[in-house]
PDB file of C-alpha atoms and ligand atoms in Angstrom:
ATOM      1  CA  MET A  11      -6.316  15.055 -15.232  1.00  0.00           C
ATOM      2  CA  LYS A  12      -4.078  12.056 -14.667  1.00  0.00           C
ATOM      3  CA  SER A  13      -3.734  11.255 -18.353  1.00  0.00           C
ATOM      4  CA  ARG A  14      -2.859  14.884 -19.059  1.00  0.00           C
ATOM      5  CA  MET A  15      -0.088  14.713 -16.456  1.00  0.00           C
ATOM      6  CA  LYS A  16       1.203  11.457 -17.923  1.00  0.00           C
ATOM      7  CA  LEU A  17       1.826  13.263 -21.201  1.00  0.00           C
ATOM      8  CA  ALA A  18       4.178  15.581 -19.349  1.00  0.00           C
ATOM      9  CA  ILE A  19       6.406  12.708 -18.186  1.00  0.00           C
ATOM     10  CA  ALA A  20       9.619  12.936 -20.160  1.00  0.00           C
ATOM     11  CA  PRO A  21      12.468  10.422 -20.613  1.00  0.00           C
ATOM     12  CA  TRP A  22      14.557  12.299 -18.048  1.00  0.00           C
ATOM     13  CA  VAL A  23      12.246  10.937 -15.350  1.00  0.00           C
ATOM     14  CA  ALA A  24      13.399   7.382 -16.068  1.00  0.00           C
ATOM     15  CA  LEU A  25      17.003   8.615 -16.162  1.00  0.00           C
ATOM     16  CA  ALA A  26      16.585  10.342 -12.809  1.00  0.00           C
ATOM     17  CA  VAL A  27      15.217   7.154 -11.228  1.00  0.00           C
ATOM     18  CA  THR A  28      18.180   5.146 -12.536  1.00  0.00           C
ATOM     19  CA  ALA A  29      20.627   7.775 -11.339  1.00  0.00           C
ATOM     20  CA  SER A  30      19.158   7.883  -7.827  1.00  0.00           C
ATOM     21  CA  ALA A  31      19.234   4.074  -7.605  1.00  0.00           C
ATOM     22  CA  ALA A  32      22.883   4.165  -8.637  1.00  0.00           C
ATOM     23  CA  ALA A  33      23.598   6.912  -6.130  1.00  0.00           C
ATOM     24  CA  ALA A  34      22.048   4.774  -3.395  1.00  0.00           C
ATOM     25  CA  GLY A  35      24.584   2.092  -4.315  1.00  0.00           C
ATOM     26  CA  SER A  36      22.106  -0.443  -5.580  1.00  0.00           C
ATOM     27  CA  SER A  37      19.334  -1.127  -8.004  1.00  0.00           C
ATOM     28  CA  VAL A  38      18.511  -4.476  -6.384  1.00  0.00           C
ATOM     29  CA  HIS A  39      14.799  -5.178  -6.453  1.00  0.00           C
ATOM     30  CA  TRP A  40      13.099  -5.419  -3.039  1.00  0.00           C
ATOM     31  CA  GLU A  41       9.549  -5.485  -1.735  1.00  0.00           C
ATOM     32  CA  TYR A  42       7.755  -5.734   1.592  1.00  0.00           C
ATOM     33  CA  GLN A  43       6.429  -9.272   1.268  1.00  0.00           C
ATOM     34  CA  GLY A  44       7.394 -12.491  -0.508  1.00  0.00           C
ATOM     35  CA  LYS A  45      10.770 -13.683  -1.755  1.00  0.00           C
ATOM     36  CA  ALA A  46      12.257 -10.169  -1.902  1.00  0.00           C
ATOM     37  CA  GLY A  47      10.353  -9.132   1.236  1.00  0.00           C
ATOM     38  CA  ALA A  48      11.532  -7.591   4.505  1.00  0.00           C
ATOM     39  CA  ALA A  49      12.526 -10.979   5.999  1.00  0.00           C
ATOM     40  CA  HIS A  50      15.018 -11.458   3.139  1.00  0.00           C
ATOM     41  CA  TRP A  51      16.410  -7.961   2.508  1.00  0.00           C
ATOM     42  CA  GLY A  52      19.753  -8.850   4.112  1.00  0.00           C
ATOM     43  CA  GLU A  53      20.217 -11.740   1.657  1.00  0.00           C
ATOM     44  CA  LEU A  54      19.407  -9.791  -1.498  1.00  0.00           C
ATOM     45  CA  ALA A  55      22.709  -7.930  -1.813  1.00  0.00           C
ATOM     46  CA  PRO A  56      25.960  -7.535   0.165  1.00  0.00           C
ATOM     47  CA  GLU A  57      25.225  -3.834   0.613  1.00  0.00           C
ATOM     48  CA  PHE A  58      21.938  -4.766   2.351  1.00  0.00           C
ATOM     49  CA  ALA A  59      23.748  -6.781   5.066  1.00  0.00           C
ATOM     50  CA  ALA A  60      22.779  -4.329   7.833  1.00  0.00           C
ATOM     51  CA  CYS A  61      19.111  -5.233   7.267  1.00  0.00           C
ATOM     52  CA  GLN A  62      19.898  -8.665   8.722  1.00  0.00           C
ATOM     53  CA  GLN A  63      23.015  -8.149  10.840  1.00  0.00           C
ATOM     54  CA  GLY A  64      22.438  -4.646  12.212  1.00  0.00           C
ATOM     55  CA  LYS A  65      21.879  -4.315  15.949  1.00  0.00           C
ATOM     56  CA  ALA A  66      20.285  -0.857  15.906  1.00  0.00           C
ATOM     57  CA  GLN A  67      17.568  -1.218  13.288  1.00  0.00           C
ATOM     58  CA  SER A  68      14.271   0.610  12.716  1.00  0.00           C
ATOM     59  CA  PRO A  69      11.334   0.676  13.141  1.00  0.00           C
ATOM     60  CA  ILE A  70      10.782  -0.315  16.774  1.00  0.00           C
ATOM     61  CA  ASP A  71       7.910  -0.859  19.141  1.00  0.00           C
ATOM     62  CA  ILE A  72       8.081   2.125  21.507  1.00  0.00           C
ATOM     63  CA  ARG A  73       7.285   1.068  25.065  1.00  0.00           C
ATOM     64  CA  THR A  74       6.647   4.157  27.112  1.00  0.00           C
ATOM     65  CA  SER A  75       8.062   2.414  30.171  1.00  0.00           C
ATOM     66  CA  ARG A  76      11.549   2.625  28.679  1.00  0.00           C
ATOM     67  CA  THR A  77      11.948   6.363  28.734  1.00  0.00           C
ATOM     68  CA  GLY A  78      14.361   9.057  29.838  1.00  0.00           C
ATOM     69  CA  THR A  79      14.593  12.724  28.915  1.00  0.00           C
ATOM     70  CA  SER A  80      15.697  14.530  25.759  1.00  0.00           C
ATOM     71  CA  VAL A  81      15.844  18.028  24.269  1.00  0.00           C
ATOM     72  CA  PRO A  82      13.082  19.729  22.233  1.00  0.00           C
ATOM     73  CA  ILE A  83      13.177  19.914  18.434  1.00  0.00           C
ATOM     74  CA  GLY A  84      13.427  23.424  16.975  1.00  0.00           C
ATOM     75  CA  PHE A  85      11.323  23.445  13.810  1.00  0.00           C
ATOM     76  CA  GLY A  86      12.243  25.982  11.129  1.00  0.00           C
ATOM     77  CA  TYR A  87      10.304  24.816   8.093  1.00  0.00           C
ATOM     78  CA  ARG A  88       9.273  27.186   5.314  1.00  0.00           C
ATOM     79  CA  ALA A  89       7.201  27.058   2.120  1.00  0.00           C
ATOM     80  CA  SER A  90       9.114  25.553  -0.766  1.00  0.00           C
ATOM     81  CA  SER A  91       8.643  24.278  -4.271  1.00  0.00           C
ATOM     82  CA  ALA A  92       8.104  20.532  -4.209  1.00  0.00           C
ATOM     83  CA  GLU A  93       7.903  17.516  -6.455  1.00  0.00           C
ATOM     84  CA  ILE A  94       5.767  14.430  -5.773  1.00  0.00           C
ATOM     85  CA  VAL A  95       7.454  11.172  -6.743  1.00  0.00           C
ATOM     86  CA  ASN A  96       6.105   7.629  -6.872  1.00  0.00           C
ATOM     87  CA  ASN A  97       9.394   5.760  -6.333  1.00  0.00           C
ATOM     88  CA  GLY A  98       8.003   2.229  -6.456  1.00  0.00           C
ATOM     89  CA  HIS A  99       8.080   1.822  -2.662  1.00  0.00           C
ATOM     90  CA  THR A 100       6.149   4.875  -1.493  1.00  0.00           C
ATOM     91  CA  VAL A 101       4.955   8.328  -2.459  1.00  0.00           C
ATOM     92  CA  GLN A 102       7.680  10.859  -1.684  1.00  0.00           C
ATOM     93  CA  VAL A 103       7.709  14.649  -1.727  1.00  0.00           C
ATOM     94  CA  ASP A 104      11.090  16.187  -2.561  1.00  0.00           C
ATOM     95  CA  LEU A 105      11.516  19.748  -1.308  1.00  0.00           C
ATOM     96  CA  ALA A 106      13.805  22.295  -2.902  1.00  0.00           C
ATOM     97  CA  ASP A 107      14.212  24.540   0.150  1.00  0.00           C
ATOM     98  CA  GLY A 108      11.836  23.539   2.978  1.00  0.00           C
ATOM     99  CA  GLY A 109      13.965  24.726   5.909  1.00  0.00           C
ATOM    100  CA  GLY A 110      14.958  22.280   8.631  1.00  0.00           C
ATOM    101  CA  ILE A 111      15.241  21.395  12.303  1.00  0.00           C
ATOM    102  CA  GLU A 112      17.688  21.997  15.130  1.00  0.00           C
ATOM    103  CA  VAL A 113      18.206  19.363  17.813  1.00  0.00           C
ATOM    104  CA  ALA A 114      20.809  19.595  20.576  1.00  0.00           C
ATOM    105  CA  GLY A 115      22.796  22.226  18.681  1.00  0.00           C
ATOM    106  CA  ALA A 116      22.887  20.294  15.404  1.00  0.00           C
ATOM    107  CA  THR A 117      21.030  21.533  12.323  1.00  0.00           C
ATOM    108  CA  TYR A 118      19.481  19.315   9.696  1.00  0.00           C
ATOM    109  CA  ARG A 119      17.980  20.358   6.365  1.00  0.00           C
ATOM    110  CA  LEU A 120      14.636  18.839   5.342  1.00  0.00           C
ATOM    111  CA  VAL A 121      15.202  16.876   2.136  1.00  0.00           C
ATOM    112  CA  GLN A 122      12.009  14.909   1.579  1.00  0.00           C
ATOM    113  CA  PHE A 123       9.029  13.312   3.263  1.00  0.00           C
ATOM    114  CA  HIS A 124       7.193  10.091   2.413  1.00  0.00           C
ATOM    115  CA  PHE A 125       4.522   7.767   3.764  1.00  0.00           C
ATOM    116  CA  HIS A 126       4.082   4.242   5.129  1.00  0.00           C
ATOM    117  CA  THR A 127       0.889   2.330   5.804  1.00  0.00           C
ATOM    118  CA  PRO A 128       0.417   1.133   8.460  1.00  0.00           C
ATOM    119  CA  SER A 129       2.815   3.263  10.549  1.00  0.00           C
ATOM    120  CA  GLU A 130       6.155   1.467  10.774  1.00  0.00           C
ATOM    121  CA  GLU A 131       6.698   2.468  14.381  1.00  0.00           C
ATOM    122  CA  ALA A 132       4.403   0.989  16.995  1.00  0.00           C
ATOM    123  CA  VAL A 133       3.616   2.716  20.298  1.00  0.00           C
ATOM    124  CA  ASN A 134       2.942   0.175  23.034  1.00  0.00           C
ATOM    125  CA  SER A 135       2.521  -2.440  20.291  1.00  0.00           C
ATOM    126  CA  ARG A 136      -0.110  -0.344  18.481  1.00  0.00           C
ATOM    127  CA  ARG A 137       0.453   0.742  14.897  1.00  0.00           C
ATOM    128  CA  TYR A 138      -1.326   3.746  13.392  1.00  0.00           C
ATOM    129  CA  PRO A 139      -2.914   3.564   9.927  1.00  0.00           C
ATOM    130  CA  LEU A 140      -0.358   5.943   8.378  1.00  0.00           C
ATOM    131  CA  VAL A 141       2.923   7.698   9.146  1.00  0.00           C
ATOM    132  CA  ALA A 142       4.853  10.457   7.395  1.00  0.00           C
ATOM    133  CA  HIS A 143       8.654  10.330   7.673  1.00  0.00           C
ATOM    134  CA  LEU A 144      10.280  13.741   7.271  1.00  0.00           C
ATOM    135  CA  VAL A 145      13.905  13.034   6.337  1.00  0.00           C
ATOM    136  CA  HIS A 146      16.597  15.591   7.235  1.00  0.00           C
ATOM    137  CA  LYS A 147      20.309  15.706   6.551  1.00  0.00           C
ATOM    138  CA  SER A 148      23.100  17.637   8.268  1.00  0.00           C
ATOM    139  CA  ASP A 149      25.996  19.197   6.373  1.00  0.00           C
ATOM    140  CA  ALA A 150      28.092  16.270   7.630  1.00  0.00           C
ATOM    141  CA  GLY A 151      25.630  13.863   6.008  1.00  0.00           C
ATOM    142  CA  GLU A 152      23.982  12.660   9.243  1.00  0.00           C
ATOM    143  CA  LEU A 153      20.309  11.738   8.952  1.00  0.00           C
ATOM    144  CA  ALA A 154      17.512  12.777  11.321  1.00  0.00           C
ATOM    145  CA  VAL A 155      13.917  11.706  10.747  1.00  0.00           C
ATOM    146  CA  VAL A 156      10.761  13.202  12.249  1.00  0.00           C
ATOM    147  CA  ALA A 157       7.801  10.810  12.168  1.00  0.00           C
ATOM    148  CA  VAL A 158       4.232  12.163  12.174  1.00  0.00           C
ATOM    149  CA  LEU A 159       1.610   9.539  13.069  1.00  0.00           C
ATOM    150  CA  PHE A 160      -1.897   9.686  11.579  1.00  0.00           C
ATOM    151  CA  ARG A 161      -5.054   8.350  13.163  1.00  0.00           C
ATOM    152  CA  GLN A 162      -8.264   8.015  11.209  1.00  0.00           C
ATOM    153  CA  GLY A 163     -10.577  11.015  11.517  1.00  0.00           C
ATOM    154  CA  ARG A 164     -11.230  14.185   9.553  1.00  0.00           C
ATOM    155  CA  GLU A 165      -9.700  15.014   6.208  1.00  0.00           C
ATOM    156  CA  ASN A 166      -6.156  16.330   6.566  1.00  0.00           C
ATOM    157  CA  ALA A 167      -5.880  19.614   4.669  1.00  0.00           C
ATOM    158  CA  ALA A 168      -2.087  19.477   4.423  1.00  0.00           C
ATOM    159  CA  LEU A 169      -2.231  16.027   2.853  1.00  0.00           C
ATOM    160  CA  ALA A 170      -4.993  16.999   0.437  1.00  0.00           C
ATOM    161  CA  SER A 171      -2.676  18.860  -1.922  1.00  0.00           C
ATOM    162  CA  VAL A 172      -0.061  16.106  -1.792  1.00  0.00           C
ATOM    163  CA  PHE A 173      -2.460  13.206  -2.239  1.00  0.00           C
ATOM    164  CA  ALA A 174      -4.282  14.971  -5.075  1.00  0.00           C
ATOM    165  CA  GLY A 175      -1.034  14.935  -7.026  1.00  0.00           C
ATOM    166  CA  MET A 176       0.075  11.364  -6.281  1.00  0.00           C
ATOM    167  CA  PRO A 177       1.479   9.790  -9.464  1.00  0.00           C
ATOM    168  CA  ALA A 178      -0.169   6.403 -10.046  1.00  0.00           C
ATOM    169  CA  THR A 179       2.822   4.760 -11.696  1.00  0.00           C
ATOM    170  CA  ALA A 180       6.252   3.987 -10.224  1.00  0.00           C
ATOM    171  CA  GLY A 181       8.870   6.329 -11.638  1.00  0.00           C
ATOM    172  CA  GLU A 182       6.416   9.153 -12.258  1.00  0.00           C
ATOM    173  CA  LYS A 183       6.942  12.649 -10.852  1.00  0.00           C
ATOM    174  CA  HIS A 184       4.510  15.551 -10.602  1.00  0.00           C
ATOM    175  CA  PRO A 185       5.337  19.124  -9.615  1.00  0.00           C
ATOM    176  CA  ALA A 186       3.505  20.125  -6.433  1.00  0.00           C
ATOM    177  CA  GLY A 187       3.657  23.874  -6.836  1.00  0.00           C
ATOM    178  CA  THR A 188       5.893  26.342  -5.042  1.00  0.00           C
ATOM    179  CA  GLY A 189       4.081  26.989  -1.800  1.00  0.00           C
ATOM    180  CA  PHE A 190       4.083  23.796   0.250  1.00  0.00           C
ATOM    181  CA  ASP A 191       4.951  24.478   3.907  1.00  0.00           C
ATOM    182  CA  PRO A 192       5.888  21.252   5.773  1.00  0.00           C
ATOM    183  CA  THR A 193       4.862  22.925   9.049  1.00  0.00           C
ATOM    184  CA  SER A 194       1.282  22.179   8.006  1.00  0.00           C
ATOM    185  CA  LEU A 195       1.960  18.447   8.508  1.00  0.00           C
ATOM    186  CA  LEU A 196       2.947  18.830  12.174  1.00  0.00           C
ATOM    187  CA  PRO A 197       0.716  18.361  15.226  1.00  0.00           C
ATOM    188  CA  THR A 198       0.221  21.242  17.680  1.00  0.00           C
ATOM    189  CA  ARG A 199       2.341  19.645  20.401  1.00  0.00           C
ATOM    190  CA  ARG A 200       5.884  18.685  19.425  1.00  0.00           C
ATOM    191  CA  GLY A 201       6.842  16.239  22.199  1.00  0.00           C
ATOM    192  CA  TYR A 202       8.500  13.130  20.837  1.00  0.00           C
ATOM    193  CA  TYR A 203      10.083   9.736  21.416  1.00  0.00           C
ATOM    194  CA  GLY A 204      13.747   9.780  20.440  1.00  0.00           C
ATOM    195  CA  TYR A 205      16.135   6.931  19.729  1.00  0.00           C
ATOM    196  CA  THR A 206      18.928   6.005  17.319  1.00  0.00           C
ATOM    197  CA  GLY A 207      18.134   3.497  14.590  1.00  0.00           C
ATOM    198  CA  SER A 208      18.383   2.949  10.863  1.00  0.00           C
ATOM    199  CA  LEU A 209      16.798   3.536   7.501  1.00  0.00           C
ATOM    200  CA  THR A 210      13.675   1.346   7.404  1.00  0.00           C
ATOM    201  CA  THR A 211      14.339   0.411   3.754  1.00  0.00           C
ATOM    202  CA  PRO A 212      17.409  -1.232   2.182  1.00  0.00           C
ATOM    203  CA  PRO A 213      20.310  -0.694   2.705  1.00  0.00           C
ATOM    204  CA  CYS A 214      19.052  -0.248   6.332  1.00  0.00           C
ATOM    205  CA  SER A 215      22.048   2.002   7.167  1.00  0.00           C
ATOM    206  CA  GLU A 216      22.371   2.766  10.891  1.00  0.00           C
ATOM    207  CA  GLY A 217      23.153   5.985  12.765  1.00  0.00           C
ATOM    208  CA  VAL A 218      19.796   7.592  11.933  1.00  0.00           C
ATOM    209  CA  ARG A 219      18.325   9.821  14.671  1.00  0.00           C
ATOM    210  CA  TRP A 220      14.612   9.166  15.042  1.00  0.00           C
ATOM    211  CA  HIS A 221      12.058  11.584  16.504  1.00  0.00           C
ATOM    212  CA  ILE A 222       8.525  10.182  16.630  1.00  0.00           C
ATOM    213  CA  LEU A 223       6.047  12.930  17.488  1.00  0.00           C
ATOM    214  CA  LYS A 224       3.740  11.748  20.279  1.00  0.00           C
ATOM    215  CA  GLN A 225       0.619  13.618  19.214  1.00  0.00           C
ATOM    216  CA  PRO A 226      -1.000  12.070  16.128  1.00  0.00           C
ATOM    217  CA  VAL A 227      -2.773  14.135  13.471  1.00  0.00           C
ATOM    218  CA  GLU A 228      -5.839  13.045  11.528  1.00  0.00           C
ATOM    219  CA  VAL A 229      -6.340  11.525   8.091  1.00  0.00           C
ATOM    220  CA  SER A 230      -9.702  10.681   6.547  1.00  0.00           C
ATOM    221  CA  ALA A 231     -10.776   7.204   5.464  1.00  0.00           C
ATOM    222  CA  ALA A 232     -10.952   8.462   1.873  1.00  0.00           C
ATOM    223  CA  GLN A 233      -7.385   9.808   2.047  1.00  0.00           C
ATOM    224  CA  LEU A 234      -6.124   6.522   3.484  1.00  0.00           C
ATOM    225  CA  ALA A 235      -7.926   4.619   0.748  1.00  0.00           C
ATOM    226  CA  ALA A 236      -6.328   6.856  -1.902  1.00  0.00           C
ATOM    227  CA  PHE A 237      -2.844   6.084  -0.616  1.00  0.00           C
ATOM    228  CA  ARG A 238      -3.571   2.365  -0.168  1.00  0.00           C
ATOM    229  CA  LYS A 239      -4.765   2.171  -3.741  1.00  0.00           C
ATOM    230  CA  LEU A 240      -1.107   2.747  -4.657  1.00  0.00           C
ATOM    231  CA  TYR A 241       0.559   1.055  -1.660  1.00  0.00           C
ATOM    232  CA  ARG A 242      -1.559  -1.395   0.294  1.00  0.00           C
ATOM    233  CA  MET A 243       1.206  -2.203   2.820  1.00  0.00           C
ATOM    234  CA  ASN A 244       4.662  -0.617   2.873  1.00  0.00           C
ATOM    235  CA  ALA A 245       5.835  -0.979   6.461  1.00  0.00           C
ATOM    236  CA  ARG A 246       8.848  -2.948   7.671  1.00  0.00           C
ATOM    237  CA  PRO A 247       8.186  -5.158  10.734  1.00  0.00           C
ATOM    238  CA  VAL A 248       9.412  -3.800  14.091  1.00  0.00           C
ATOM    239  CA  GLN A 249      13.022  -4.663  14.920  1.00  0.00           C
ATOM    240  CA  PRO A 250      14.653  -5.771  18.202  1.00  0.00           C
ATOM    241  CA  LEU A 251      15.564  -2.927  20.561  1.00  0.00           C
ATOM    242  CA  ASN A 252      18.821  -4.687  21.624  1.00  0.00           C
ATOM    243  CA  GLY A 253      19.182  -2.593  24.765  1.00  0.00           C
ATOM    244  CA  ARG A 254      18.607   0.778  23.124  1.00  0.00           C
ATOM    245  CA  VAL A 255      16.896   3.390  25.275  1.00  0.00           C
ATOM    246  CA  VAL A 256      13.982   5.475  24.011  1.00  0.00           C
ATOM    247  CA  LEU A 257      14.017   9.037  25.337  1.00  0.00           C
ATOM    248  CA  VAL A 258      10.831  11.026  25.707  1.00  0.00           C
ATOM    249  CA  ASN A 259      10.354  14.817  25.467  1.00  0.00           C
ATOM    250  CA  PRO A 260       8.733  16.385  27.347  1.00  0.00           C
TER     251      PRO A 260
HETATM  252 ZN1   ZN B  26      10.105   5.962   5.885  1.00  0.00          ZN
END
């Protein structure tokens, strides 16, 4: 099955990867550990300076004692055609028209979701084995991320279709059909921890609104192993809070 899909990979895939790296302003190589690892991102390129000098970085360790109140998230996701991409740092699902969210009167369109193991965000110093980051963008270009935490348990049906199509090689893309509804990734309860932070990968740009759903969903040991076969560890260490307040809803 995999080798058959490999045959379908055309030169435009490589072109698309180059173009997206250029669009992001950099094609500088970075990793999670070692010389180009998270401790050195800020030194790798001038445009990565926020990774080192930023004062509102992500992820963070969420201490439930530092909480206030916030408004609920209105979820309006819908089934969309999707494409599964191995981008060299994670497995990402790009959605053509997956709907979006509304928070405090602002609307954000769901652009993509991707995974980190272990979860980048910690809750009371505890990290989960996996997290999905659902990345949304407003018309003004503002970013809002919803994080879904996974604890080990039963097989996750929503992940099954995504993980079955994970491309093994960086730069590969596979179509994921036309009927993926991101709602299937969400837990039943939608309460969340909210704070303002950054992208957790270079260039670590700030001003990102984070919403970490409190209720975890389940992922099986086999599903975790399948993801970790591609990415054993792709989580940035937690960053200083620097006086930021985490709001909790409800
Ligand atoms: Zn992420």
